[in-house]
Tab-separated table of N, CA and C in Angstrom:
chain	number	residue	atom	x	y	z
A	1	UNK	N	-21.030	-63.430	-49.553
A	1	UNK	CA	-21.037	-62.049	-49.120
A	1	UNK	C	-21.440	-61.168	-50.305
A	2	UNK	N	-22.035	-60.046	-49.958
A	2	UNK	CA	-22.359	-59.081	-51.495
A	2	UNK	C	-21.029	-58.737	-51.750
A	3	UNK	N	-21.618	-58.421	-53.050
A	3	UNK	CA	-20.007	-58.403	-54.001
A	3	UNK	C	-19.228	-58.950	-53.918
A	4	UNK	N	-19.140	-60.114	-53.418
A	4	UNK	CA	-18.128	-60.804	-54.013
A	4	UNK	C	-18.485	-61.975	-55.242
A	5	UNK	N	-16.976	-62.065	-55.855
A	5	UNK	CA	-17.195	-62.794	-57.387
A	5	UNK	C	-17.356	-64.024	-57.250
A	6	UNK	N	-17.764	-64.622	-57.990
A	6	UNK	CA	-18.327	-65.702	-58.254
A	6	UNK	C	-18.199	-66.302	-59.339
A	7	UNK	N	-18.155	-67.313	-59.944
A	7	UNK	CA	-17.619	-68.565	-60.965
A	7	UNK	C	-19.231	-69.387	-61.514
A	8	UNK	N	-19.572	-69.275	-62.208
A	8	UNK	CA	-20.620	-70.478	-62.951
A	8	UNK	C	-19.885	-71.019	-63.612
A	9	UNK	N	-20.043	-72.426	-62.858
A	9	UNK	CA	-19.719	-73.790	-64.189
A	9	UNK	C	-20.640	-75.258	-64.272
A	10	UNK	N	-20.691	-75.966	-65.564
A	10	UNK	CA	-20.925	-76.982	-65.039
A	10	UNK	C	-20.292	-78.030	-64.222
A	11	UNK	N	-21.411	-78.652	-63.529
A	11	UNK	CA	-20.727	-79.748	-63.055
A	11	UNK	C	-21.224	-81.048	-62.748
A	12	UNK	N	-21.092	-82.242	-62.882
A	12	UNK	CA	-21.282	-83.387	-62.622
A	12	UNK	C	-21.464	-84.106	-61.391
A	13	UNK	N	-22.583	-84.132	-60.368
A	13	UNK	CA	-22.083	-84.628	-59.144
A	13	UNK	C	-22.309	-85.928	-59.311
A	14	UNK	N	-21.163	-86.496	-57.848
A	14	UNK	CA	-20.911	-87.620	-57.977
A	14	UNK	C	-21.982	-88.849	-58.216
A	15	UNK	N	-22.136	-89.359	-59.261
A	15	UNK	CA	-22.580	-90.605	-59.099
A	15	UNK	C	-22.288	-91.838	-60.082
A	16	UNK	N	-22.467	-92.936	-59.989
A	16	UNK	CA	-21.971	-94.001	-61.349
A	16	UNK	C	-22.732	-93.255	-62.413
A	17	UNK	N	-22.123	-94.122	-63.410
A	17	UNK	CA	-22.902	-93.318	-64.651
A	17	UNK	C	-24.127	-94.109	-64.793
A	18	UNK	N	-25.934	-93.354	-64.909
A	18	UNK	CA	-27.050	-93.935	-65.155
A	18	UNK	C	-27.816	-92.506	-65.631
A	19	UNK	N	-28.573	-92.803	-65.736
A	19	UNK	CA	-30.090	-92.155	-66.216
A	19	UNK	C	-30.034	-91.100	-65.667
A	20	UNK	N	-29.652	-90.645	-64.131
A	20	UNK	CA	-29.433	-89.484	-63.519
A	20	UNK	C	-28.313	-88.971	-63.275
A	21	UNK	N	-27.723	-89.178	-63.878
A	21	UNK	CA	-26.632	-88.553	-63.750
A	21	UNK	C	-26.701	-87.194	-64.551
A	22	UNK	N	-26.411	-86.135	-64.070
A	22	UNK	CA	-26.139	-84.803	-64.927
A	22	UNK	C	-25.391	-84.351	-64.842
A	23	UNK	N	-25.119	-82.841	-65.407
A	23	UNK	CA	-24.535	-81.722	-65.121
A	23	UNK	C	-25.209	-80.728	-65.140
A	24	UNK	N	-24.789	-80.219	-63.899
A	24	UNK	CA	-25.568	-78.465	-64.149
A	24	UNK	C	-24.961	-77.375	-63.327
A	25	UNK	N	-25.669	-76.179	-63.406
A	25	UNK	CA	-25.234	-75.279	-62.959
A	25	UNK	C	-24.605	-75.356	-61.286
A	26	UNK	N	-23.186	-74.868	-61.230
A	26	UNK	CA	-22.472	-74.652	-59.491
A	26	UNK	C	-21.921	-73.091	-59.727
A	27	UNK	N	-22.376	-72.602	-58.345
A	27	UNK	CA	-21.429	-70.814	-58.213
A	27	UNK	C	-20.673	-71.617	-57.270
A	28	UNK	N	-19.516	-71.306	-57.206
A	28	UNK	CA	-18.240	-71.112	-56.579
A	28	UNK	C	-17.507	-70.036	-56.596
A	29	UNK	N	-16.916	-69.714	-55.403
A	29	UNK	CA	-15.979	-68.476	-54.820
A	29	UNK	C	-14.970	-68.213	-56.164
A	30	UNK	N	-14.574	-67.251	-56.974
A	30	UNK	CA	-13.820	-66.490	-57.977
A	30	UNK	C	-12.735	-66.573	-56.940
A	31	UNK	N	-12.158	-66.079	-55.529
A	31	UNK	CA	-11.123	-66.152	-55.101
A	31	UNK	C	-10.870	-67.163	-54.021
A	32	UNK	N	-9.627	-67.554	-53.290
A	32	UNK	CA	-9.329	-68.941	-52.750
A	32	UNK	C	-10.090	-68.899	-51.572
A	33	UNK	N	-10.589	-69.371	-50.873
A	33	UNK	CA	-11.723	-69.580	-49.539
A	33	UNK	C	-10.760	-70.520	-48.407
A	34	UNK	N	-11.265	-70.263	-47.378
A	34	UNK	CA	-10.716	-70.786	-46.684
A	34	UNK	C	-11.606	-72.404	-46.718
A	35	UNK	N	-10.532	-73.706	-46.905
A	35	UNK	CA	-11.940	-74.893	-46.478
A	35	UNK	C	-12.459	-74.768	-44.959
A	36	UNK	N	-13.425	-75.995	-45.276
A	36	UNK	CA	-14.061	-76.165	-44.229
A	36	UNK	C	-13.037	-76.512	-42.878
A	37	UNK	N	-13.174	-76.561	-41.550
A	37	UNK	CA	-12.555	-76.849	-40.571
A	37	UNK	C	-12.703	-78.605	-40.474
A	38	UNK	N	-13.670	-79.133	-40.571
A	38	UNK	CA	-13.779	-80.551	-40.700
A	38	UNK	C	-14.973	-80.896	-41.804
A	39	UNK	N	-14.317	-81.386	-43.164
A	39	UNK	CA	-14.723	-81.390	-43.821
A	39	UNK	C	-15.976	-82.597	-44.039
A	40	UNK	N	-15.706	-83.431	-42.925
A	40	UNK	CA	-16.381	-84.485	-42.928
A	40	UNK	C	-17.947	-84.147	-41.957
A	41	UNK	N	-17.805	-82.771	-41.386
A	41	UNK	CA	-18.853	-82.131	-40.838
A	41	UNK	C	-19.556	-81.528	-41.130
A	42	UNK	N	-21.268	-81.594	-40.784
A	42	UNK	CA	-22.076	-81.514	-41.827
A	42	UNK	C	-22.079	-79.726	-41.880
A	43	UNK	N	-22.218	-79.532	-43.300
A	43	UNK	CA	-21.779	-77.439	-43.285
A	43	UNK	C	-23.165	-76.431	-42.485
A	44	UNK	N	-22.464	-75.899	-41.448
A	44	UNK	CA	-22.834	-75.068	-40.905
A	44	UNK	C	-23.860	-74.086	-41.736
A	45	UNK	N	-23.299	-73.725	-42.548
A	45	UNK	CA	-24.249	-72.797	-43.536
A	45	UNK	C	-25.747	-73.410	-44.072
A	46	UNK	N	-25.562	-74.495	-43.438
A	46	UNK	CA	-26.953	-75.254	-44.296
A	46	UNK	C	-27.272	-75.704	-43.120
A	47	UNK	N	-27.021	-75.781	-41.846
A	47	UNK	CA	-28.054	-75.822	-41.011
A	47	UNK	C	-29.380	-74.697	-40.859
A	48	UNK	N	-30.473	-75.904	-40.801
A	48	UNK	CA	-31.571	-75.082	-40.299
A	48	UNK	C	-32.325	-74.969	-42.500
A	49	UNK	N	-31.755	-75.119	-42.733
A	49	UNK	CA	-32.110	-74.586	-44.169
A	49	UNK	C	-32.920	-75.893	-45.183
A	50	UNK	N	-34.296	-75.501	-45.433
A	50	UNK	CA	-34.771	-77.136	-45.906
A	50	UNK	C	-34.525	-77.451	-47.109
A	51	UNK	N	-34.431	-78.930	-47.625
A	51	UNK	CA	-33.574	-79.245	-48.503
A	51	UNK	C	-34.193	-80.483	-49.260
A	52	UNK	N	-33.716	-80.759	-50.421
A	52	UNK	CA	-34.425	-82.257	-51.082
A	52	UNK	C	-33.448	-83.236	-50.272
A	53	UNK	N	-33.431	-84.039	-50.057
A	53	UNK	CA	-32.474	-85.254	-49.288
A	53	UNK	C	-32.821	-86.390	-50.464
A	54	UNK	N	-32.036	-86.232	-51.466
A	54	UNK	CA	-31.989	-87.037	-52.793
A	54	UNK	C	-31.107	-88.397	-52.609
A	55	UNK	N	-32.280	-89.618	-52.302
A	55	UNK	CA	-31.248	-90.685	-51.919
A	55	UNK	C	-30.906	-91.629	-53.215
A	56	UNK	N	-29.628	-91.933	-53.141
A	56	UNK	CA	-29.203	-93.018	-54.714
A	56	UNK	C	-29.184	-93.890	-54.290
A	57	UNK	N	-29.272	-95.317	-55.200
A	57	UNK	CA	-28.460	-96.505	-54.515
A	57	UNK	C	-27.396	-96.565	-55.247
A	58	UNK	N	-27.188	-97.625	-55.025
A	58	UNK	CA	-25.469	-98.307	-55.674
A	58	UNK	C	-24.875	-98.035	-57.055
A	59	UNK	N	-26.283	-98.432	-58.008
A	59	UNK	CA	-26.107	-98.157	-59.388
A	59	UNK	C	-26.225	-96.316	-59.494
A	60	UNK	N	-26.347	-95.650	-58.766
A	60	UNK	CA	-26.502	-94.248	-59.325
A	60	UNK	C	-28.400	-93.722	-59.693
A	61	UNK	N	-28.826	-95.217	-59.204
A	61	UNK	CA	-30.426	-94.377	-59.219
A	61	UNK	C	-31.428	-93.782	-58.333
A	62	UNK	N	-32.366	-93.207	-58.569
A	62	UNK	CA	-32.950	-92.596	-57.427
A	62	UNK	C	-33.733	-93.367	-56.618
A	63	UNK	N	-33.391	-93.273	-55.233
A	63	UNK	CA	-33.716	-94.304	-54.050
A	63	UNK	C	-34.927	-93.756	-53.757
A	64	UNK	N	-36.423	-94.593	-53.088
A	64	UNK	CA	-37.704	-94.207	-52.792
A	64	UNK	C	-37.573	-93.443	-51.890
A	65	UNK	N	-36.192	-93.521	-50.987
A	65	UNK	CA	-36.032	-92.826	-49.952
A	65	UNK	C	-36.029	-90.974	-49.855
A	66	UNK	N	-36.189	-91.014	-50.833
A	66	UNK	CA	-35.708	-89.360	-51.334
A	66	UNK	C	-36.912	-88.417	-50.643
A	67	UNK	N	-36.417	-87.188	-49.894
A	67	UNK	CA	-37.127	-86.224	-49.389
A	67	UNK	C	-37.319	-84.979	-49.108
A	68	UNK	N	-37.990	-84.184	-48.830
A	68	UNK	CA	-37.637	-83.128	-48.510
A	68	UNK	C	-37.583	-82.982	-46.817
A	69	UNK	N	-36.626	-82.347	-46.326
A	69	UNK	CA	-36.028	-81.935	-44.911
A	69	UNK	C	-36.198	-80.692	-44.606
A	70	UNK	N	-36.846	-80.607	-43.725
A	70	UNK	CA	-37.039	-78.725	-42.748
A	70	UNK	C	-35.523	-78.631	-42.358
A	71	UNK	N	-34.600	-78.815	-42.376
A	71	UNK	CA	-33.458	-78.437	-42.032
A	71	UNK	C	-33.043	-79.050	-40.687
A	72	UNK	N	-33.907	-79.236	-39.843
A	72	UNK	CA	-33.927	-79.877	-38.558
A	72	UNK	C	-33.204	-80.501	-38.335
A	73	UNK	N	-31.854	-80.845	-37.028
A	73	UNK	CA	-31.510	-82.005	-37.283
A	73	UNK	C	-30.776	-83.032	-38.567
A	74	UNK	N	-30.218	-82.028	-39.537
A	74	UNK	CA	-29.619	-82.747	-40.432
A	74	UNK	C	-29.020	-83.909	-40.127
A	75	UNK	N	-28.124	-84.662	-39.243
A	75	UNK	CA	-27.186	-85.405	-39.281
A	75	UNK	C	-28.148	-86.682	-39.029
A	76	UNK	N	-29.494	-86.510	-38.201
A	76	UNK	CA	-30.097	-87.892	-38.026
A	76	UNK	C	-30.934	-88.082	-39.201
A	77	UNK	N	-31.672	-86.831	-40.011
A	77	UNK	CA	-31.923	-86.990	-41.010
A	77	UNK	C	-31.114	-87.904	-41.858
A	78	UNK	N	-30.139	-87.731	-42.265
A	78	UNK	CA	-29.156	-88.184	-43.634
A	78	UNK	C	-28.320	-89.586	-42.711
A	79	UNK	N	-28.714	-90.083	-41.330
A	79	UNK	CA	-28.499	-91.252	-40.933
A	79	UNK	C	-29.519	-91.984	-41.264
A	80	UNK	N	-30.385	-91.412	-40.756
A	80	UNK	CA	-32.100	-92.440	-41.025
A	80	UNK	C	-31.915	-92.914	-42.510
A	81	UNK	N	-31.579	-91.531	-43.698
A	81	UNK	CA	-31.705	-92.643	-45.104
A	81	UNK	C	-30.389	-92.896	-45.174
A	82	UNK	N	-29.246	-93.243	-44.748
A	82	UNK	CA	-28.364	-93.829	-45.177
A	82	UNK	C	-28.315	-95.016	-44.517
A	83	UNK	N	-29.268	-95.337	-43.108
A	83	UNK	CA	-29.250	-96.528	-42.591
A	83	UNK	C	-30.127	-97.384	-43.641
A	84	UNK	N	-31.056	-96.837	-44.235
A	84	UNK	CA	-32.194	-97.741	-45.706
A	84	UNK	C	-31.114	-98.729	-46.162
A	85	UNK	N	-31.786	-100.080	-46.309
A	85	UNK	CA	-31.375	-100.976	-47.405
A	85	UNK	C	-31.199	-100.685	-48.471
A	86	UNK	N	-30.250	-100.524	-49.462
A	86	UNK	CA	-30.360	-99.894	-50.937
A	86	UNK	C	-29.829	-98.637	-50.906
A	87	UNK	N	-29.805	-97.789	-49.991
A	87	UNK	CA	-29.157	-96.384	-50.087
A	87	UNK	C	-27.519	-96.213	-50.122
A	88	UNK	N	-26.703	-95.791	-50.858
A	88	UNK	CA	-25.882	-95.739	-51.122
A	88	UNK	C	-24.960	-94.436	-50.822
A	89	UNK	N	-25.879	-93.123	-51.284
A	89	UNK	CA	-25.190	-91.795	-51.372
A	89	UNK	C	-26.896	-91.428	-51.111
A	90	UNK	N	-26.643	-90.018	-50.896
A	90	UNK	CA	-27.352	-88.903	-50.791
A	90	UNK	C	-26.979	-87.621	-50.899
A	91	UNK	N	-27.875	-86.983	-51.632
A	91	UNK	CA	-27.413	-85.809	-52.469
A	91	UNK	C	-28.256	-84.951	-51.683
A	92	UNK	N	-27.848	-83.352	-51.106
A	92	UNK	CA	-28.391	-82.178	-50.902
A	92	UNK	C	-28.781	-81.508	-51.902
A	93	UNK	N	-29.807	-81.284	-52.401
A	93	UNK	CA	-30.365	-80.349	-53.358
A	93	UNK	C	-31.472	-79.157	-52.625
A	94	UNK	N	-31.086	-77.455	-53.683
A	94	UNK	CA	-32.006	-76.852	-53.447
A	94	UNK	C	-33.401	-77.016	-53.506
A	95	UNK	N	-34.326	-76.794	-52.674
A	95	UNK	CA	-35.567	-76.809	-52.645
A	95	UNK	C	-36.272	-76.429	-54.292
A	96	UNK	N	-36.208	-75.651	-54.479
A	96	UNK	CA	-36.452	-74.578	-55.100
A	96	UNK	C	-36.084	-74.725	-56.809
A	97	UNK	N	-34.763	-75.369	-56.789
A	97	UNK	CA	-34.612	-75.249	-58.245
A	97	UNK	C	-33.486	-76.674	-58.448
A	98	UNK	N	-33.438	-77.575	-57.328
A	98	UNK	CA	-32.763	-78.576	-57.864
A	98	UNK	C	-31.287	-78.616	-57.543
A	99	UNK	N	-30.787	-77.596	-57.669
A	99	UNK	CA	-29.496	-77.612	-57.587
A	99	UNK	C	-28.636	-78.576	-56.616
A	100	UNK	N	-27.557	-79.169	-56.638
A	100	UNK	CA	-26.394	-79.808	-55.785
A	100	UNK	C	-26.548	-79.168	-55.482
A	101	UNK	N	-25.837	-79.591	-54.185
A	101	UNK	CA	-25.002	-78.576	-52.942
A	101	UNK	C	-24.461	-79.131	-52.271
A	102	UNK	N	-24.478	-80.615	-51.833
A	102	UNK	CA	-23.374	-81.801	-51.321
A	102	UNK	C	-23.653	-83.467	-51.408
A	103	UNK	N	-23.000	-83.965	-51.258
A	103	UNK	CA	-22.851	-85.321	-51.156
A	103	UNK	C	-22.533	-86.008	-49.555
A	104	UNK	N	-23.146	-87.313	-49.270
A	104	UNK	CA	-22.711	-87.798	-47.786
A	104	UNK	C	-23.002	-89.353	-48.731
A	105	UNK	N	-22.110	-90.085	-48.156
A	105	UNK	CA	-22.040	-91.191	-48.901
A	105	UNK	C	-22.233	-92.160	-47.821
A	106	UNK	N	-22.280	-92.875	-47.915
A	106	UNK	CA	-22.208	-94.854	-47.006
A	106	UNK	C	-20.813	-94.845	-46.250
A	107	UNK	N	-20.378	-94.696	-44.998
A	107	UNK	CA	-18.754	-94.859	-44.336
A	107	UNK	C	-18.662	-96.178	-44.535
């Protein structure tokens, strides 16, 4: 929302430790937020919104599978590469500048 505060920090998203692994820039809410209603559901706010679909495998490296997504349809998107041989996790990143923005892992 405008004006409201906001937090820069680094941060580490999840992966084993390899070659890609980083840290970088996350904004997060300055005051307590309500969570998600089902956290295991893919976030509303990012429907429709296109995205890198950054696939890892096991060791923490970057899977061939990796793409960019029109937003369409997220959930069969991020099934299709998590059904891949070798895919492990998949990372949401901004278009634009890279950034995290979530994780969906292997159930």
């Amino acid at each position: 929302m405008p004006g409201e505060g906001l937090l820069l920090f680094g941060f580490a998203p999840p992966l084993p430790e390899s070659p890609y692994r980083e840290v970088g820039a996350v904004f997060a809410h300055a005051a307590p937020c309500p969570r998600p209603a089902d956290p295991a559901a893919y976030p509303g706010d990012w429907r429709g919104r296109p995205q890198v679909l950054r696939a890892y495998d096991g060791r923490g490296r970057i899977h061939e599978a990796t793409r960019v997504h029109d937003g369409r349809d997220p959930e069969a998107a991020l099934a299709a590469l998590l059904a891949l041989p070798g895919v492990a996790r998949v990372h949401s990143r901004n278009v634009a500048w890279g950034c995290w923005m979530f994780a969906v892992t292997r159930g």
